[in-house]
C-alpha atoms as an extended CHARMM CRD file, in Angstrom:
* protein
*
       193  EXT
         1         1  LEU       CA            -70.4820000000       -0.3460000000       51.0230000000  PROA      1               0.0000000000
         2         2  GLU       CA            -70.5250000000       -3.4940000000       48.9290000000  PROA      2               0.0000000000
         3         3  ILE       CA            -68.9420000000       -3.4930000000       45.4820000000  PROA      3               0.0000000000
         4         4  GLU       CA            -69.0400000000       -6.0850000000       42.7360000000  PROA      4               0.0000000000
         5         5  GLY       CA            -67.2000000000       -6.4570000000       39.4670000000  PROA      5               0.0000000000
         6         6  SER       CA            -68.4670000000       -8.2560000000       36.3880000000  PROA      6               0.0000000000
         7         7  PRO       CA            -66.7490000000      -10.6890000000       34.0170000000  PROA      7               0.0000000000
         8         8  ASP       CA            -69.0440000000       -9.5230000000       31.1980000000  PROA      8               0.0000000000
         9         9  PRO       CA            -67.0560000000       -7.2060000000       28.8650000000  PROA      9               0.0000000000
        10        10  ASP       CA            -70.3300000000       -5.6050000000       27.7460000000  PROA      10              0.0000000000
        11        11  ASP       CA            -71.3630000000       -4.7070000000       31.3190000000  PROA      11              0.0000000000
        12        12  HSD       CA            -70.5010000000       -1.0230000000       31.7540000000  PROA      12              0.0000000000
        13        13  GLU       CA            -72.4680000000       -0.5010000000       34.9910000000  PROA      13              0.0000000000
        14        14  THR       CA            -70.8590000000        0.3800000000       38.3070000000  PROA      14              0.0000000000
        15        15  HSD       CA            -72.2360000000       -2.2210000000       40.6970000000  PROA      15              0.0000000000
        16        16  TYR       CA            -72.4180000000       -1.2170000000       44.3450000000  PROA      16              0.0000000000
        17        17  TRP       CA            -74.8070000000       -1.2940000000       47.2700000000  PROA      17              0.0000000000
        18        18  PHE       CA            -74.7980000000        1.3080000000       50.0030000000  PROA      18              0.0000000000
        19        19  ASN       CA            -76.7110000000        0.2710000000       53.1100000000  PROA      19              0.0000000000
        20        20  PHE       CA            -78.0900000000       -2.6320000000       51.0090000000  PROA      20              0.0000000000
        21        21  GLU       CA            -79.5600000000       -0.2150000000       48.4210000000  PROA      21              0.0000000000
        22        22  TYR       CA            -78.3400000000       -0.7300000000       44.8460000000  PROA      22              0.0000000000
        23        23  GLN       CA            -76.4410000000        2.3890000000       43.7600000000  PROA      23              0.0000000000
        24        24  GLY       CA            -77.7340000000        4.1570000000       46.8820000000  PROA      24              0.0000000000
        25        25  ASN       CA            -76.6600000000        7.6830000000       47.7910000000  PROA      25              0.0000000000
        26        26  ALA       CA            -73.0460000000        7.2940000000       48.8450000000  PROA      26              0.0000000000
        27        27  ASP       CA            -71.4440000000       10.7140000000       49.2120000000  PROA      27              0.0000000000
        28        28  THR       CA            -69.7890000000        9.8450000000       52.5290000000  PROA      28              0.0000000000
        29        29  ILE       CA            -68.9480000000        6.7250000000       54.4700000000  PROA      29              0.0000000000
        30        30  GLY       CA            -68.0980000000        6.8950000000       58.1690000000  PROA      30              0.0000000000
        31        31  GLY       CA            -68.0480000000       10.6880000000       57.8520000000  PROA      31              0.0000000000
        32        32  PHE       CA            -65.3930000000       10.6160000000       55.1190000000  PROA      32              0.0000000000
        33        33  PRO       CA            -66.0170000000       11.6880000000       51.5010000000  PROA      33              0.0000000000
        34        34  LEU       CA            -66.5780000000        8.8570000000       49.0300000000  PROA      34              0.0000000000
        35        35  SER       CA            -66.0380000000        9.2990000000       45.3130000000  PROA      35              0.0000000000
        36        36  ILE       CA            -66.8850000000        6.7770000000       42.6190000000  PROA      36              0.0000000000
        37        37  SER       CA            -65.1330000000        6.8810000000       39.2480000000  PROA      37              0.0000000000
        38        38  ARG       CA            -64.1660000000        4.7130000000       36.3190000000  PROA      38              0.0000000000
        39        39  SER       CA            -61.1350000000        4.2370000000       34.1400000000  PROA      39              0.0000000000
        40        40  GLY       CA            -61.7300000000        2.5810000000       30.8270000000  PROA      40              0.0000000000
        41        41  PHE       CA            -64.7210000000        0.3600000000       30.3720000000  PROA      41              0.0000000000
        42        42  GLN       CA            -64.0480000000       -2.2800000000       33.0570000000  PROA      42              0.0000000000
        43        43  LYS       CA            -62.2140000000       -0.5720000000       35.9140000000  PROA      43              0.0000000000
        44        44  ARG       CA            -64.0880000000        1.1750000000       38.7430000000  PROA      44              0.0000000000
        45        45  PHE       CA            -62.7180000000        3.0380000000       41.7710000000  PROA      45              0.0000000000
        46        46  PHE       CA            -64.3650000000        3.7580000000       45.1190000000  PROA      46              0.0000000000
        47        47  GLU       CA            -62.1500000000        6.2060000000       46.9880000000  PROA      47              0.0000000000
        48        48  ILE       CA            -62.6550000000        7.0000000000       50.6680000000  PROA      48              0.0000000000
        49        49  ASP       CA            -60.7110000000       10.1870000000       51.4700000000  PROA      49              0.0000000000
        50        50  LEU       CA            -59.4850000000       10.1020000000       55.0840000000  PROA      50              0.0000000000
        51        51  GLY       CA            -57.7260000000       13.4740000000       54.6500000000  PROA      51              0.0000000000
        52        52  SER       CA            -59.9520000000       15.4220000000       57.0640000000  PROA      52              0.0000000000
        53        53  LYS       CA            -58.5140000000       13.3790000000       59.9520000000  PROA      53              0.0000000000
        54        54  PHE       CA            -55.4290000000       11.7540000000       58.3890000000  PROA      54              0.0000000000
        55        55  PRO       CA            -53.9420000000       14.0740000000       55.7170000000  PROA      55              0.0000000000
        56        56  GLY       CA            -53.0930000000       12.4120000000       52.4140000000  PROA      56              0.0000000000
        57        57  GLN       CA            -54.5560000000        9.0410000000       53.3650000000  PROA      57              0.0000000000
        58        58  LYS       CA            -57.1710000000        7.1370000000       51.4010000000  PROA      58              0.0000000000
        59        59  ILE       CA            -58.7660000000        3.7350000000       51.1190000000  PROA      59              0.0000000000
        60        60  VAL       CA            -59.3040000000        2.7800000000       47.4890000000  PROA      60              0.0000000000
        61        61  LEU       CA            -61.5030000000       -0.1490000000       46.5410000000  PROA      61              0.0000000000
        62        62  SER       CA            -61.4380000000       -1.0710000000       42.8900000000  PROA      62              0.0000000000
        63        63  THR       CA            -62.9040000000       -3.5830000000       40.4940000000  PROA      63              0.0000000000
        64        64  PHE       CA            -61.5240000000       -4.8740000000       37.2280000000  PROA      64              0.0000000000
        65        65  ARG       CA            -63.9000000000       -7.2910000000       35.5950000000  PROA      65              0.0000000000
        66        66  GLU       CA            -64.9330000000       -9.6540000000       38.4120000000  PROA      66              0.0000000000
        67        67  PHE       CA            -61.8190000000       -8.9550000000       40.5190000000  PROA      67              0.0000000000
        68        68  VAL       CA            -61.9410000000       -6.6870000000       43.5830000000  PROA      68              0.0000000000
        69        69  ALA       CA            -58.9430000000       -4.9900000000       45.2360000000  PROA      69              0.0000000000
        70        70  VAL       CA            -58.4800000000       -2.9190000000       48.3970000000  PROA      70              0.0000000000
        71        71  ASP       CA            -55.5670000000       -0.4890000000       48.6520000000  PROA      71              0.0000000000
        72        72  PHE       CA            -54.6360000000        1.6310000000       51.6620000000  PROA      72              0.0000000000
        73        73  LYS       CA            -52.8590000000        4.7420000000       50.3450000000  PROA      73              0.0000000000
        74        74  ALA       CA            -50.2380000000        6.5020000000       52.5160000000  PROA      74              0.0000000000
        75        75  ASN       CA            -51.4590000000        4.7220000000       55.6480000000  PROA      75              0.0000000000
        76        76  THR       CA            -49.6770000000        5.2910000000       58.9340000000  PROA      76              0.0000000000
        77        77  GLU       CA            -49.4090000000        3.7560000000       62.3750000000  PROA      77              0.0000000000
        78        78  GLU       CA            -51.4800000000        6.7060000000       63.6500000000  PROA      78              0.0000000000
        79        79  SER       CA            -54.4810000000        5.8580000000       61.4720000000  PROA      79              0.0000000000
        80        80  PHE       CA            -54.2910000000        2.0590000000       61.2480000000  PROA      80              0.0000000000
        81        81  GLY       CA            -52.0460000000        1.0300000000       64.1600000000  PROA      81              0.0000000000
        82        82  ASN       CA            -54.9180000000       -0.4460000000       66.1730000000  PROA      82              0.0000000000
        83        83  VAL       CA            -56.4630000000       -2.3100000000       63.2420000000  PROA      83              0.0000000000
        84        84  VAL       CA            -56.7140000000       -6.0580000000       63.6840000000  PROA      84              0.0000000000
        85        85  GLY       CA            -59.0100000000       -8.1390000000       61.5230000000  PROA      85              0.0000000000
        86        86  MET       CA            -59.3910000000      -10.3230000000       58.4790000000  PROA      86              0.0000000000
        87        87  LEU       CA            -56.4540000000       -8.6070000000       56.7380000000  PROA      87              0.0000000000
        88        88  GLY       CA            -54.2770000000       -9.2030000000       59.7980000000  PROA      88              0.0000000000
        89        89  ASP       CA            -52.6520000000       -7.1160000000       62.4980000000  PROA      89              0.0000000000
        90        90  TYR       CA            -51.4710000000       -3.7990000000       61.0290000000  PROA      90              0.0000000000
        91        91  THR       CA            -48.5370000000       -3.4330000000       63.4130000000  PROA      91              0.0000000000
        92        92  SER       CA            -47.1250000000       -6.9770000000       63.3130000000  PROA      92              0.0000000000
        93        93  GLY       CA            -48.3540000000       -8.0950000000       59.8980000000  PROA      93              0.0000000000
        94        94  ASP       CA            -49.5500000000      -11.3560000000       61.4440000000  PROA      94              0.0000000000
        95        95  THR       CA            -52.6920000000      -12.9960000000       60.0900000000  PROA      95              0.0000000000
        96        96  VAL       CA            -54.8700000000      -13.5770000000       63.1170000000  PROA      96              0.0000000000
        97        97  ALA       CA            -58.0320000000      -15.3690000000       64.1840000000  PROA      97              0.0000000000
        98        98  ARG       CA            -61.2540000000      -13.5810000000       65.0720000000  PROA      98              0.0000000000
        99        99  ASP       CA            -59.9810000000      -13.2640000000       68.6480000000  PROA      99              0.0000000000
       100       100  GLY       CA            -57.3140000000      -10.8380000000       67.3410000000  PROA      100             0.0000000000
       101       101  VAL       CA            -54.5770000000      -12.7780000000       69.1320000000  PROA      101             0.0000000000
       102       102  SER       CA            -54.1840000000      -16.3030000000       67.7500000000  PROA      102             0.0000000000
       103       103  VAL       CA            -51.8270000000      -16.2880000000       64.7520000000  PROA      103             0.0000000000
       104       104  ILE       CA            -52.8930000000      -18.4100000000       61.7860000000  PROA      104             0.0000000000
       105       105  ASN       CA            -50.2810000000      -19.0540000000       59.0940000000  PROA      105             0.0000000000
       106       106  ASP       CA            -52.3490000000      -21.4360000000       56.9550000000  PROA      106             0.0000000000
       107       107  PHE       CA            -54.5050000000      -19.4480000000       54.5170000000  PROA      107             0.0000000000
       108       108  THR       CA            -57.1560000000      -22.1590000000       54.1800000000  PROA      108             0.0000000000
       109       109  GLU       CA            -57.5110000000      -22.2410000000       57.9630000000  PROA      109             0.0000000000
       110       110  LEU       CA            -57.5910000000      -18.4160000000       58.0090000000  PROA      110             0.0000000000
       111       111  GLY       CA            -60.3880000000      -18.3490000000       55.4260000000  PROA      111             0.0000000000
       112       112  ASN       CA            -62.4360000000      -20.8430000000       57.4100000000  PROA      112             0.0000000000
       113       113  GLU       CA            -61.8360000000      -18.8610000000       60.6080000000  PROA      113             0.0000000000
       114       114  TRP       CA            -63.1870000000      -15.6780000000       59.0080000000  PROA      114             0.0000000000
       115       115  GLN       CA            -66.1140000000      -17.2890000000       57.1720000000  PROA      115             0.0000000000
       116       116  VAL       CA            -69.3030000000      -15.3320000000       57.8160000000  PROA      116             0.0000000000
       117       117  LEU       CA            -71.3110000000      -17.0280000000       60.5640000000  PROA      117             0.0000000000
       118       118  PRO       CA            -75.0900000000      -16.9460000000       61.1360000000  PROA      118             0.0000000000
       119       119  ALA       CA            -74.6020000000      -14.7610000000       64.2370000000  PROA      119             0.0000000000
       120       120  ASP       CA            -72.6080000000      -12.1400000000       62.2730000000  PROA      120             0.0000000000
       121       121  PRO       CA            -74.3660000000       -9.0020000000       61.0280000000  PROA      121             0.0000000000
       122       122  LYS       CA            -75.5020000000       -9.2130000000       57.4140000000  PROA      122             0.0000000000
       123       123  LEU       CA            -72.6280000000       -8.0190000000       55.2400000000  PROA      123             0.0000000000
       124       124  PHE       CA            -73.9100000000       -8.5360000000       51.7000000000  PROA      124             0.0000000000
       125       125  HSD       CA            -77.1750000000       -7.8480000000       49.8910000000  PROA      125             0.0000000000
       126       126  GLU       CA            -77.4470000000      -11.5090000000       48.8430000000  PROA      126             0.0000000000
       127       127  MET       CA            -76.5550000000      -14.7300000000       50.5790000000  PROA      127             0.0000000000
       128       128  GLU       CA            -74.4700000000      -16.9800000000       48.3370000000  PROA      128             0.0000000000
       129       129  GLU       CA            -73.0970000000      -20.4360000000       48.8730000000  PROA      129             0.0000000000
       130       130  PRO       CA            -71.1910000000      -21.7350000000       50.6130000000  PROA      130             0.0000000000
       131       131  GLN       CA            -72.7690000000      -20.6780000000       53.8900000000  PROA      131             0.0000000000
       132       132  PHE       CA            -71.7630000000      -21.9740000000       57.2880000000  PROA      132             0.0000000000
       133       133  PRO       CA            -71.7070000000      -24.8490000000       58.2690000000  PROA      133             0.0000000000
       134       134  ASN       CA            -70.5200000000      -25.6330000000       54.6980000000  PROA      134             0.0000000000
       135       135  ARG       CA            -66.8970000000      -24.6080000000       54.3580000000  PROA      135             0.0000000000
       136       136  CYS       CA            -65.4870000000      -22.0240000000       51.9640000000  PROA      136             0.0000000000
       137       137  VAL       CA            -64.2590000000      -23.1860000000       48.5780000000  PROA      137             0.0000000000
       138       138  VAL       CA            -60.5400000000      -23.8890000000       48.8910000000  PROA      138             0.0000000000
       139       139  PRO       CA            -58.3920000000      -22.3390000000       46.1420000000  PROA      139             0.0000000000
       140       140  GLU       CA            -56.1720000000      -24.6040000000       44.1080000000  PROA      140             0.0000000000
       141       141  ASP       CA            -52.6810000000      -25.2430000000       45.4080000000  PROA      141             0.0000000000
       142       142  PRO       CA            -50.3750000000      -23.2240000000       43.0960000000  PROA      142             0.0000000000
       143       143  ARG       CA            -47.7870000000      -25.9870000000       43.4420000000  PROA      143             0.0000000000
       144       144  GLY       CA            -50.2140000000      -28.5900000000       42.0910000000  PROA      144             0.0000000000
       145       145  GLU       CA            -52.5860000000      -28.7110000000       39.1170000000  PROA      145             0.0000000000
       146       146  ARG       CA            -52.5300000000      -24.9310000000       38.5660000000  PROA      146             0.0000000000
       147       147  ARG       CA            -48.7330000000      -24.9250000000       38.3580000000  PROA      147             0.0000000000
       148       148  ARG       CA            -48.8760000000      -27.5780000000       35.6410000000  PROA      148             0.0000000000
       149       149  ARG       CA            -51.4590000000      -25.5250000000       33.7470000000  PROA      149             0.0000000000
       150       150  LEU       CA            -49.3290000000      -22.3620000000       34.1080000000  PROA      150             0.0000000000
       151       151  GLU       CA            -46.3520000000      -24.2360000000       32.6990000000  PROA      151             0.0000000000
       152       152  GLU       CA            -48.5120000000      -25.2070000000       29.6940000000  PROA      152             0.0000000000
       153       153  SER       CA            -49.6650000000      -21.6160000000       29.2460000000  PROA      153             0.0000000000
       154       154  SER       CA            -50.1840000000      -20.1980000000       25.7750000000  PROA      154             0.0000000000
       155       155  ILE       CA            -48.8300000000      -16.8720000000       27.0790000000  PROA      155             0.0000000000
       156       156  SER       CA            -45.1260000000      -16.8240000000       27.8870000000  PROA      156             0.0000000000
       157       157  VAL       CA            -43.7490000000      -15.4180000000       31.1110000000  PROA      157             0.0000000000
       158       158  GLU       CA            -41.6550000000      -13.0490000000       28.9880000000  PROA      158             0.0000000000
       159       159  ALA       CA            -44.7170000000      -11.6890000000       27.1520000000  PROA      159             0.0000000000
       160       160  ALA       CA            -46.5410000000      -11.1580000000       30.4470000000  PROA      160             0.0000000000
       161       161  GLU       CA            -43.4820000000       -9.4470000000       31.9850000000  PROA      161             0.0000000000
       162       162  THR       CA            -43.1980000000       -7.1310000000       28.9780000000  PROA      162             0.0000000000
       163       163  ALA       CA            -46.8750000000       -6.1330000000       29.2100000000  PROA      163             0.0000000000
       164       164  CYS       CA            -46.7030000000       -5.5960000000       32.9740000000  PROA      164             0.0000000000
       165       165  SER       CA            -43.4250000000       -3.6510000000       32.8190000000  PROA      165             0.0000000000
       166       166  LYS       CA            -45.0420000000       -1.0980000000       30.5060000000  PROA      166             0.0000000000
       167       167  VAL       CA            -47.4370000000        0.0280000000       33.2440000000  PROA      167             0.0000000000
       168       168  LEU       CA            -45.6470000000       -0.9380000000       36.4760000000  PROA      168             0.0000000000
       169       169  SER       CA            -42.2200000000       -0.2970000000       37.9860000000  PROA      169             0.0000000000
       170       170  ASP       CA            -42.3350000000       -2.0640000000       41.3710000000  PROA      170             0.0000000000
       171       171  SER       CA            -40.9710000000       -5.6180000000       41.0550000000  PROA      171             0.0000000000
       172       172  LEU       CA            -43.6010000000       -7.1150000000       43.3950000000  PROA      172             0.0000000000
       173       173  ASP       CA            -46.4240000000       -5.4700000000       41.4360000000  PROA      173             0.0000000000
       174       174  ILE       CA            -44.9430000000       -6.8160000000       38.2030000000  PROA      174             0.0000000000
       175       175  LYS       CA            -44.7480000000      -10.2920000000       39.7270000000  PROA      175             0.0000000000
       176       176  ASP       CA            -48.4140000000      -10.0980000000       40.7810000000  PROA      176             0.0000000000
       177       177  CYS       CA            -49.3870000000       -8.8260000000       37.3390000000  PROA      177             0.0000000000
       178       178  VAL       CA            -47.5120000000      -11.6430000000       35.5780000000  PROA      178             0.0000000000
       179       179  TYR       CA            -49.1570000000      -14.2310000000       37.8180000000  PROA      179             0.0000000000
       180       180  ASP       CA            -52.6250000000      -12.8030000000       37.1200000000  PROA      180             0.0000000000
       181       181  ILE       CA            -52.0330000000      -12.8400000000       33.3540000000  PROA      181             0.0000000000
       182       182  LEU       CA            -50.7630000000      -16.4160000000       33.3990000000  PROA      182             0.0000000000
       183       183  ALA       CA            -53.4850000000      -17.6410000000       35.7830000000  PROA      183             0.0000000000
       184       184  THR       CA            -56.2940000000      -16.1350000000       33.7030000000  PROA      184             0.0000000000
       185       185  GLN       CA            -54.6050000000      -16.6080000000       30.3090000000  PROA      185             0.0000000000
       186       186  ASP       CA            -55.6230000000      -13.0400000000       29.5390000000  PROA      186             0.0000000000
       187       187  MET       CA            -53.1320000000      -10.3120000000       28.5860000000  PROA      187             0.0000000000
       188       188  ASP       CA            -55.8110000000       -7.7010000000       29.2920000000  PROA      188             0.0000000000
       189       189  MET       CA            -55.3950000000       -8.4290000000       33.0260000000  PROA      189             0.0000000000
       190       190  VAL       CA            -52.6220000000       -5.8350000000       32.9320000000  PROA      190             0.0000000000
       191       191  GLY       CA            -55.5540000000       -3.3770000000       33.0310000000  PROA      191             0.0000000000
       192       192  ALA       CA            -56.2120000000       -4.4020000000       36.6250000000  PROA      192             0.0000000000
       193       193  PHE       CA            -52.9900000000       -2.6670000000       37.5890000000  PROA      193             0.0000000000
C-alpha cells in the first residue's frame, strides 16, 4: 500500500496504490481488513484492523495535505515486540541500521542508511530523485536558519498553542502541533491532528 497526500486544496481525491495499481482493490492487506475514509476535505485515513489476531490493535496511516503519518493504535509487545526496522527497535526504542543491531543516533546518518538501494524491491509506483548513489535531501537544522525564520514568524506561539489546545490534550501532541503550525506558517495545520 502506497499513499500520497496533496498540497492542492482543490484536490479531493484519495491517492493510493495497492500492488502498484492506482486505487486498486484494497479490502485487506496481509490478511487484515483495510478501510479507507476521509475527514473533511484534506484528511484521509487508511486503517488496518489487526483485531482478528491482536484485539483492539490497528495501524492507521493518514494524510493531511502533502503530509503522511503512521500511528500504531494500542500496540503491544506481543504484536510488535520483534519489529526492528526503519522506525527503530520496538522493544528498546533504539534507531538502528539495516542490520537491526547497529544503533544510529544521528538522523541524517539514519536516513542515508535506510535510503532505498537499487537491490531493494520496488516500493513505490514512481522513482523520484534523489536515487542512490545520490544522497537523500537533508532537512534543515532546526537550530539554524529555520529557527531564525520561526522566531520571525507571523503566527505567535501563543496563537498556535491556543489553536492546538482546542483539539488536543496531550502536551507532546500540542508541542508537535505548534511546531507544525509555526514551520508551515499555516494555522490550518491543526487539522492534521
